The first five atom37 places (N, CA, C, CB, O) and aatype in JSON, in Angstrom:
{
  "aatype": [20, 20, 20, 20, 20, 20, 20, 20, 20, 20, 20, 20, 20, 20, 20, 20, 20, 20, 20, 20, 20, 20, 20, 20, 20, 20, 20, 20, 20, 20, 20, 20, 20, 20, 20, 20, 20, 20, 20, 20, 20, 20, 20, 20, 20, 20, 20, 20, 20, 20, 20, 20, 20, 20, 20, 20, 20, 20, 20, 20, 20, 20, 20, 20, 20, 20, 20, 20, 20, 20, 20, 20, 20, 20, 20, 20, 20, 20, 20, 20, 20, 20, 20, 20, 20, 20, 20, 20, 20, 20, 20],
  "atom_mask": [
    [1, 1, 1, 1, 1],
    [1, 1, 1, 1, 1],
    [1, 1, 1, 1, 1],
    [1, 1, 1, 1, 1],
    [1, 1, 1, 1, 1],
    [1, 1, 1, 1, 1],
    [1, 1, 1, 1, 1],
    [1, 1, 1, 1, 1],
    [1, 1, 1, 1, 1],
    [1, 1, 1, 1, 1],
    [1, 1, 1, 1, 1],
    [1, 1, 1, 1, 1],
    [1, 1, 1, 1, 1],
    [1, 1, 1, 1, 1],
    [1, 1, 1, 1, 1],
    [1, 1, 1, 1, 1],
    [1, 1, 1, 1, 1],
    [1, 1, 1, 1, 1],
    [1, 1, 1, 1, 1],
    [1, 1, 1, 1, 1],
    [1, 1, 1, 1, 1],
    [1, 1, 1, 1, 1],
    [1, 1, 1, 1, 1],
    [1, 1, 1, 1, 1],
    [1, 1, 1, 1, 1],
    [1, 1, 1, 1, 1],
    [1, 1, 1, 1, 1],
    [1, 1, 1, 1, 1],
    [1, 1, 1, 1, 1],
    [1, 1, 1, 1, 1],
    [1, 1, 1, 1, 1],
    [1, 1, 1, 1, 1],
    [1, 1, 1, 1, 1],
    [1, 1, 1, 1, 1],
    [1, 1, 1, 1, 1],
    [1, 1, 1, 1, 1],
    [1, 1, 1, 1, 1],
    [1, 1, 1, 1, 1],
    [1, 1, 1, 1, 1],
    [1, 1, 1, 1, 1],
    [1, 1, 1, 1, 1],
    [1, 1, 1, 1, 1],
    [1, 1, 1, 1, 1],
    [1, 1, 1, 1, 1],
    [1, 1, 1, 1, 1],
    [1, 1, 1, 1, 1],
    [1, 1, 1, 1, 1],
    [1, 1, 1, 1, 1],
    [1, 1, 1, 1, 1],
    [1, 1, 1, 1, 1],
    [1, 1, 1, 1, 1],
    [1, 1, 1, 1, 1],
    [1, 1, 1, 1, 1],
    [1, 1, 1, 1, 1],
    [1, 1, 1, 1, 1],
    [1, 1, 1, 1, 1],
    [1, 1, 1, 1, 1],
    [1, 1, 1, 1, 1],
    [1, 1, 1, 1, 1],
    [1, 1, 1, 1, 1],
    [1, 1, 1, 1, 1],
    [1, 1, 1, 1, 1],
    [1, 1, 1, 1, 1],
    [1, 1, 1, 1, 1],
    [1, 1, 1, 1, 1],
    [1, 1, 1, 1, 1],
    [1, 1, 1, 1, 1],
    [1, 1, 1, 1, 1],
    [1, 1, 1, 1, 1],
    [1, 1, 1, 1, 1],
    [1, 1, 1, 1, 1],
    [1, 1, 1, 1, 1],
    [1, 1, 1, 1, 1],
    [1, 1, 1, 1, 1],
    [1, 1, 1, 1, 1],
    [1, 1, 1, 1, 1],
    [1, 1, 1, 1, 1],
    [1, 1, 1, 1, 1],
    [1, 1, 1, 1, 1],
    [1, 1, 1, 1, 1],
    [1, 1, 1, 1, 1],
    [1, 1, 1, 1, 1],
    [1, 1, 1, 1, 1],
    [1, 1, 1, 1, 1],
    [1, 1, 1, 1, 1],
    [1, 1, 1, 1, 1],
    [1, 1, 1, 1, 1],
    [1, 1, 1, 1, 1],
    [1, 1, 1, 1, 1],
    [1, 1, 1, 1, 1],
    [1, 1, 1, 1, 1]
  ],
  "atom_positions": [
    [[-149.34, -106.51, -113.22], [-148.63, -105.62, -112.31], [-148.65, -104.21, -112.89], [-147.18, -106.1, -112.06], [-148.46, -104.02, -114.09]],
    [[-148.88, -103.25, -112.01], [-148.87, -101.84, -112.4], [-147.94, -101.09, -111.44], [-150.32, -101.23, -112.38], [-147.75, -101.49, -110.29]],
    [[-147.38, -100.01, -111.96], [-146.5, -99.2, -111.13], [-146.76, -97.74, -111.43], [-145.01, -99.56, -111.37], [-146.99, -97.36, -112.58]],
    [[-146.71, -96.92, -110.4], [-146.95, -95.48, -110.55], [-145.92, -94.71, -109.73], [-148.39, -95.1, -110.12], [-145.59, -95.1, -108.61]],
    [[-145.41, -93.62, -110.3], [-144.44, -92.79, -109.59], [-145.14, -91.56, -109.03], [-143.28, -92.37, -110.54], [-146.02, -90.97, -109.67]],
    [[-144.73, -91.17, -107.81], [-145.28, -90.0, -107.14], [-144.16, -89.13, -106.62], [-146.22, -90.41, -105.99], [-143.03, -89.59, -106.42]],
    [[-144.48, -87.86, -106.41], [-143.61, -86.9, -105.73], [-144.49, -86.17, -104.73], [-142.92, -85.89, -106.76], [-145.43, -85.47, -105.13]],
    [[-144.21, -86.32, -103.46], [-144.98, -85.63, -102.43], [-144.47, -84.2, -102.33], [-144.88, -86.37, -101.05], [-143.27, -83.97, -102.2]],
    [[-145.39, -83.24, -102.38], [-144.99, -81.83, -102.37], [-145.06, -81.21, -100.98], [-145.86, -81.04, -103.31], [-144.6, -80.08, -100.78]],
    [[-145.61, -81.92, -100.03], [-145.73, -81.39, -98.66], [-144.36, -81.16, -98.05], [-146.55, -82.34, -97.78], [-143.48, -82.01, -98.13]],
    [[-144.19, -79.99, -97.45], [-142.91, -79.7, -96.81], [-142.89, -80.16, -95.35], [-142.62, -78.21, -96.88], [-141.9, -79.98, -94.65]],
    [[-143.99, -80.76, -94.91], [-144.09, -81.17, -93.51], [-143.59, -82.59, -93.26], [-145.51, -81.06, -93.05], [-143.65, -83.08, -92.13]],
    [[-143.1, -83.25, -94.29], [-142.59, -84.6, -94.13], [-143.5, -85.64, -94.77], [-142.42, -84.92, -92.67], [-144.41, -85.31, -95.53]],
    [[-143.25, -86.88, -94.45], [-143.91, -87.99, -95.14], [-144.91, -88.74, -94.26], [-142.88, -88.95, -95.66], [-145.48, -89.73, -94.72]],
    [[-145.13, -88.31, -93.03], [-145.99, -89.06, -92.11], [-147.43, -89.17, -92.62], [-145.99, -88.39, -90.74], [-148.02, -90.25, -92.56]],
    [[-148.01, -88.08, -93.11], [-149.38, -88.14, -93.63], [-149.47, -89.07, -94.83], [-149.88, -86.74, -94.03], [-150.41, -89.86, -94.93]],
    [[-148.5, -89.0, -95.72], [-148.5, -89.88, -96.89], [-148.37, -91.34, -96.46], [-147.34, -89.5, -97.85], [-149.03, -92.22, -97.03]],
    [[-147.54, -91.61, -95.48], [-147.37, -92.98, -94.98], [-148.67, -93.51, -94.41], [-146.26, -93.04, -93.9], [-149.04, -94.66, -94.66]],
    [[-149.36, -92.68, -93.66], [-150.64, -93.09, -93.07], [-151.66, -93.39, -94.16], [-151.18, -91.99, -92.14], [-152.4, -94.37, -94.06]],
    [[-151.7, -92.57, -95.2], [-152.61, -92.8, -96.32], [-152.28, -94.11, -97.01], [-152.56, -91.65, -97.32], [-153.17, -94.92, -97.27]],
    [[-151.0, -94.33, -97.31], [-150.6, -95.55, -98.01], [-150.98, -96.8, -97.24], [-149.1, -95.54, -98.26], [-151.5, -97.75, -97.83]],
    [[-150.73, -96.82, -95.97], [-151.04, -97.99, -95.15], [-152.55, -98.15, -95.02], [-150.39, -97.88, -93.75], [-153.07, -99.27, -95.09]],
    [[-153.26, -97.04, -94.82], [-154.71, -97.11, -94.7], [-155.38, -97.61, -95.96], [-155.26, -95.76, -94.35], [-156.29, -98.44, -95.88]],
    [[-154.96, -97.12, -97.11], [-155.54, -97.55, -98.38], [-155.24, -99.02, -98.66], [-155.02, -96.67, -99.53], [-156.1, -99.74, -99.16]],
    [[-154.04, -99.45, -98.33], [-153.64, -100.83, -98.66], [-154.52, -101.87, -97.99], [-152.2, -101.05, -98.25], [-154.64, -102.98, -98.5]],
    [[-155.14, -101.54, -96.85], [-155.99, -102.5, -96.15], [-157.29, -102.77, -96.89], [-156.29, -102.01, -94.76], [-157.97, -103.76, -96.6]],
    [[-157.65, -101.91, -97.84], [-158.91, -102.06, -98.56], [-158.82, -102.9, -99.82], [-159.43, -100.71, -98.92], [-159.83, -103.1, -100.5]],
    [[-157.64, -103.4, -100.14], [-157.45, -104.09, -101.41], [-156.77, -105.44, -101.24], [-156.64, -103.22, -102.36], [-156.01, -105.66, -100.3]],
    [[-157.08, -106.34, -102.17], [-156.47, -107.66, -102.17], [-155.07, -107.64, -102.78], [-157.34, -108.64, -102.91], [-154.23, -108.49, -102.47]],
    [[-154.84, -106.68, -103.65], [-153.55, -106.59, -104.34], [-152.42, -106.35, -103.36], [-153.59, -105.47, -105.39], [-152.59, -105.74, -102.31]],
    [[-151.26, -106.85, -103.72], [-150.04, -106.6, -102.96], [-149.52, -105.23, -103.38], [-148.96, -107.74, -103.19], [-149.25, -105.0, -104.56]],
    [[-149.37, -104.32, -102.42], [-148.87, -102.97, -102.69], [-147.51, -102.81, -102.04], [-149.87, -101.89, -102.17], [-147.31, -103.14, -100.87]],
    [[-146.58, -102.28, -102.82], [-145.2, -102.13, -102.34], [-144.71, -100.73, -102.69], [-144.26, -103.21, -102.98], [-144.85, -100.28, -103.82]],
    [[-144.15, -100.04, -101.7], [-143.51, -98.74, -101.9], [-142.04, -98.99, -102.17], [-143.72, -97.8, -100.67], [-141.39, -99.74, -101.44]],
    [[-141.52, -98.38, -103.23], [-140.1, -98.52, -103.58], [-139.45, -97.14, -103.62], [-139.94, -99.24, -104.95], [-139.98, -96.19, -104.19]],
    [[-138.27, -97.06, -102.98], [-137.54, -95.8, -102.92], [-136.05, -96.09, -102.81], [-138.03, -94.92, -101.73], [-135.61, -96.77, -101.89]],
    [[-135.29, -95.57, -103.77], [-133.83, -95.71, -103.77], [-133.36, -97.14, -103.53], [-133.22, -94.8, -102.72], [-132.47, -97.39, -102.72]],
    [[-133.97, -98.08, -104.24], [-133.56, -99.48, -104.16], [-134.07, -100.23, -102.95], [-132.09, -99.56, -104.17], [-133.78, -101.41, -102.79]],
    [[-134.84, -99.57, -102.1], [-135.42, -100.23, -100.92], [-136.93, -100.33, -101.12], [-135.07, -99.44, -99.59], [-137.52, -99.55, -101.86]],
    [[-137.55, -101.31, -100.46], [-138.99, -101.46, -100.61], [-139.63, -101.83, -99.27], [-139.31, -102.52, -101.67], [-139.0, -102.42, -98.39]],
    [[-140.91, -101.45, -99.17], [-141.71, -101.75, -97.98], [-143.06, -102.23, -98.46], [-141.84, -100.49, -97.03], [-143.72, -101.56, -99.26]],
    [[-143.48, -103.4, -97.99], [-144.83, -103.88, -98.29], [-145.81, -103.1, -97.44], [-144.96, -105.42, -98.02], [-145.59, -102.87, -96.25]],
    [[-146.91, -102.68, -98.07], [-147.85, -101.79, -97.42], [-149.0, -102.54, -96.76], [-148.39, -100.79, -98.41], [-150.17, -102.25, -97.03]],
    [[-148.69, -103.49, -95.93], [-149.74, -104.15, -95.14], [-149.95, -103.34, -93.88], [-149.37, -105.63, -94.81], [-149.06, -102.62, -93.44]],
    [[-151.13, -103.46, -93.28], [-151.4, -102.61, -92.13], [-150.85, -103.21, -90.84], [-152.88, -102.37, -91.99], [-151.28, -104.27, -90.4]],
    [[-149.92, -102.52, -90.28], [-149.41, -102.82, -88.95], [-148.65, -101.57, -88.48], [-148.48, -104.11, -88.95], [-148.2, -100.78, -89.31]],
    [[-148.52, -101.39, -87.19], [-147.77, -100.22, -86.71], [-146.34, -100.2, -87.25], [-147.75, -100.21, -85.18], [-145.78, -99.13, -87.49]],
    [[-145.76, -101.35, -87.45], [-144.39, -101.42, -87.97], [-144.29, -100.92, -89.4], [-143.88, -102.84, -87.89], [-143.26, -100.37, -89.79]],
    [[-145.35, -101.09, -90.19], [-145.31, -100.67, -91.59], [-145.1, -99.16, -91.69], [-146.6, -101.07, -92.31], [-144.29, -98.71, -92.5]],
    [[-145.8, -98.39, -90.89], [-145.63, -96.94, -90.93], [-144.2, -96.57, -90.53], [-146.64, -96.25, -89.99], [-143.6, -95.7, -91.15]],
    [[-143.67, -97.23, -89.53], [-142.29, -96.96, -89.11], [-141.3, -97.37, -90.21], [-141.96, -97.7, -87.8], [-140.3, -96.68, -90.44]],
    [[-141.57, -98.49, -90.88], [-140.71, -98.92, -91.99], [-140.7, -97.88, -93.11], [-141.17, -100.3, -92.54], [-139.65, -97.58, -93.67]],
    [[-141.88, -97.35, -93.42], [-141.97, -96.31, -94.46], [-141.19, -95.07, -94.02], [-143.45, -95.94, -94.75], [-140.42, -94.51, -94.81]],
    [[-141.38, -94.65, -92.79], [-140.69, -93.46, -92.3], [-139.17, -93.64, -92.28], [-141.19, -93.1, -90.9], [-138.43, -92.69, -92.46]],
    [[-138.73, -94.88, -92.06], [-137.28, -95.13, -92.02], [-136.62, -94.96, -93.38], [-137.02, -96.54, -91.5], [-135.39, -94.87, -93.47]],
    [[-137.42, -94.92, -94.46], [-136.85, -94.69, -95.79], [-136.42, -93.23, -95.96], [-137.87, -95.06, -96.89], [-135.66, -92.91, -96.87]],
    [[-136.9, -92.35, -95.1], [-136.55, -90.93, -95.12], [-136.81, -90.28, -96.47], [-135.1, -90.76, -94.74], [-135.93, -89.61, -97.02]],
    [[-138.01, -90.48, -97.0], [-138.39, -89.89, -98.27], [-138.58, -88.39, -98.06], [-139.69, -90.54, -98.85], [-139.35, -87.97, -97.2]],
    [[-137.88, -87.6, -98.83], [-137.91, -86.14, -98.72], [-138.96, -85.55, -99.67], [-136.51, -85.55, -99.03], [-139.26, -86.15, -100.7]],
    [[-139.53, -84.39, -99.33], [-140.47, -83.74, -100.24], [-139.85, -83.53, -101.62], [-140.92, -82.39, -99.66], [-138.71, -83.07, -101.74]],
    [[-140.6, -83.88, -102.63], [-140.14, -83.74, -104.01], [-139.36, -84.91, -104.55], [-139.31, -82.54, -104.12], [-139.11, -84.99, -105.75]],
    [[-138.97, -85.83, -103.69], [-138.21, -87.01, -104.14], [-139.17, -88.03, -104.74], [-137.41, -87.65, -102.95], [-140.2, -88.34, -104.13]],
    [[-138.86, -88.55, -105.91], [-139.76, -89.52, -106.53], [-139.68, -90.88, -105.84], [-139.43, -89.67, -108.02], [-138.61, -91.32, -105.43]],
    [[-140.83, -91.52, -105.72], [-140.91, -92.89, -105.22], [-141.99, -93.61, -106.01], [-141.22, -92.92, -103.68], [-142.86, -92.97, -106.61]],
    [[-141.94, -94.91, -106.02], [-142.89, -95.71, -106.78], [-143.77, -96.54, -105.87], [-142.17, -96.62, -107.76], [-143.35, -96.97, -104.79]],
    [[-145.0, -96.75, -106.32], [-145.9, -97.71, -105.69], [-146.18, -98.77, -106.74], [-147.22, -97.01, -105.17], [-146.65, -98.48, -107.84]],
    [[-145.9, -100.01, -106.39], [-146.16, -101.14, -107.28], [-147.35, -101.91, -106.73], [-144.9, -102.07, -107.42], [-147.41, -102.22, -105.54]],
    [[-148.29, -102.22, -107.61], [-149.48, -102.97, -107.21], [-149.59, -104.21, -108.1], [-150.77, -102.1, -107.31], [-149.41, -104.14, -109.32]],
    [[-149.89, -105.33, -107.46], [-150.05, -106.57, -108.22], [-151.21, -107.35, -107.62], [-148.74, -107.41, -108.19], [-151.2, -107.74, -106.46]],
    [[-152.23, -107.56, -108.46], [-153.4, -108.31, -108.02], [-154.63, -107.92, -108.81], [-153.64, -108.08, -106.54], [-154.57, -107.15, -109.76]],
    [[-155.75, -108.47, -108.39], [-156.99, -108.3, -109.14], [-157.54, -106.89, -109.1], [-158.03, -109.24, -108.62], [-158.24, -106.48, -110.03]],
    [[-157.24, -106.13, -108.07], [-157.77, -104.78, -107.96], [-156.66, -103.72, -107.94], [-158.62, -104.66, -106.69], [-156.77, -102.68, -107.3]],
    [[-155.58, -104.02, -108.66], [-154.41, -103.13, -108.66], [-154.72, -101.73, -109.19], [-153.3, -103.74, -109.5], [-154.25, -100.74, -108.63]],
    [[-155.51, -101.65, -110.25], [-155.84, -100.35, -110.84], [-156.63, -99.5, -109.84], [-156.65, -100.52, -112.14], [-156.34, -98.32, -109.65]],
    [[-157.62, -100.1, -109.2], [-158.42, -99.39, -108.22], [-157.56, -98.93, -107.03], [-159.57, -100.27, -107.74], [-157.75, -97.82, -106.52]],
    [[-156.64, -99.77, -106.59], [-155.78, -99.42, -105.46], [-154.92, -98.2, -105.79], [-154.88, -100.62, -105.07], [-154.84, -97.26, -105.0]],
    [[-154.27, -98.22, -106.95], [-153.42, -97.09, -107.33], [-154.24, -95.82, -107.54], [-152.64, -97.41, -108.6], [-153.78, -94.73, -107.2]],
    [[-155.45, -95.96, -108.09], [-156.31, -94.79, -108.28], [-156.74, -94.21, -106.94], [-157.54, -95.16, -109.13], [-156.79, -92.99, -106.78]],
    [[-157.06, -95.07, -105.98], [-157.46, -94.6, -104.66], [-156.31, -93.88, -103.96], [-157.96, -95.76, -103.8], [-156.51, -92.85, -103.32]],
    [[-155.1, -94.42, -104.09], [-153.93, -93.75, -103.51], [-153.77, -92.36, -104.1], [-152.64, -94.59, -103.76], [-153.58, -91.38, -103.38]],
    [[-153.86, -92.27, -105.41], [-153.72, -90.97, -106.07], [-154.84, -90.01, -105.65], [-153.73, -91.14, -107.6], [-154.59, -88.83, -105.4]],
    [[-156.06, -90.53, -105.56], [-157.19, -89.69, -105.12], [-156.98, -89.17, -103.71], [-158.5, -90.48, -105.19], [-157.24, -88.0, -103.43]],
    [[-156.5, -90.03, -102.82], [-156.27, -89.61, -101.42], [-155.13, -88.6, -101.34], [-155.95, -90.84, -100.54], [-155.23, -87.63, -100.59]],
    [[-154.05, -88.82, -102.09], [-152.95, -87.85, -102.12], [-153.45, -86.49, -102.63], [-151.8, -88.37, -103.02], [-153.1, -85.45, -102.07]],
    [[-154.25, -86.51, -103.67], [-154.79, -85.25, -104.23], [-155.71, -84.57, -103.23], [-155.55, -85.51, -105.53], [-155.63, -83.36, -103.03]],
    [[-156.58, -85.35, -102.6], [-157.51, -84.8, -101.62], [-156.78, -84.13, -100.46], [-158.43, -85.91, -101.09], [-157.23, -83.1, -99.95]],
    [[-155.68, -84.69, -100.04], [-154.88, -84.14, -98.94], [-153.87, -83.09, -99.43], [-154.15, -85.27, -98.21], [-153.09, -82.56, -98.65]],
    [[-153.9, -82.81, -100.74], [-153.01, -81.82, -101.37], [-151.54, -82.18, -101.18], [-153.29, -80.42, -100.81], [-150.7, -81.31, -100.93]],
    [[-151.24, -83.48, -101.29], [-149.87, -83.93, -101.18], [-149.17, -84.04, -102.54], [-149.83, -85.27, -100.48], [-147.95, -84.12, -102.61]],
    [[-149.99, -84.03, -103.62], [-149.45, -84.03, -104.98], [-150.21, -82.98, -105.78], [-149.55, -85.45, -105.65], [-151.25, -82.5, -105.34]],
    [[-149.67, -82.64, -106.95], [-150.37, -81.66, -107.83], [-151.53, -82.32, -108.51], [-149.41, -81.06, -108.9], [-152.24, -81.68, -109.28]]
  ]
}
């Protein structure tokens, strides 16, 4: 199991980050879970997943964790970070 902490710097909200997280999670066998303030959302692809993420009301600059567990956990977390960087959502 691996875990990584992120802080989204976008002032436009968390919708783009949520879309990235759900989109990336479909490419991996590992179980990916977003954790924020004691709540968690499994990042499987479904329309409800994006709404579940948005319901956490993650604010710009607030830290949240992504936990990955499985055979390709390292690749999954690296891809998430790469996509966040590409979209300029993190430094």
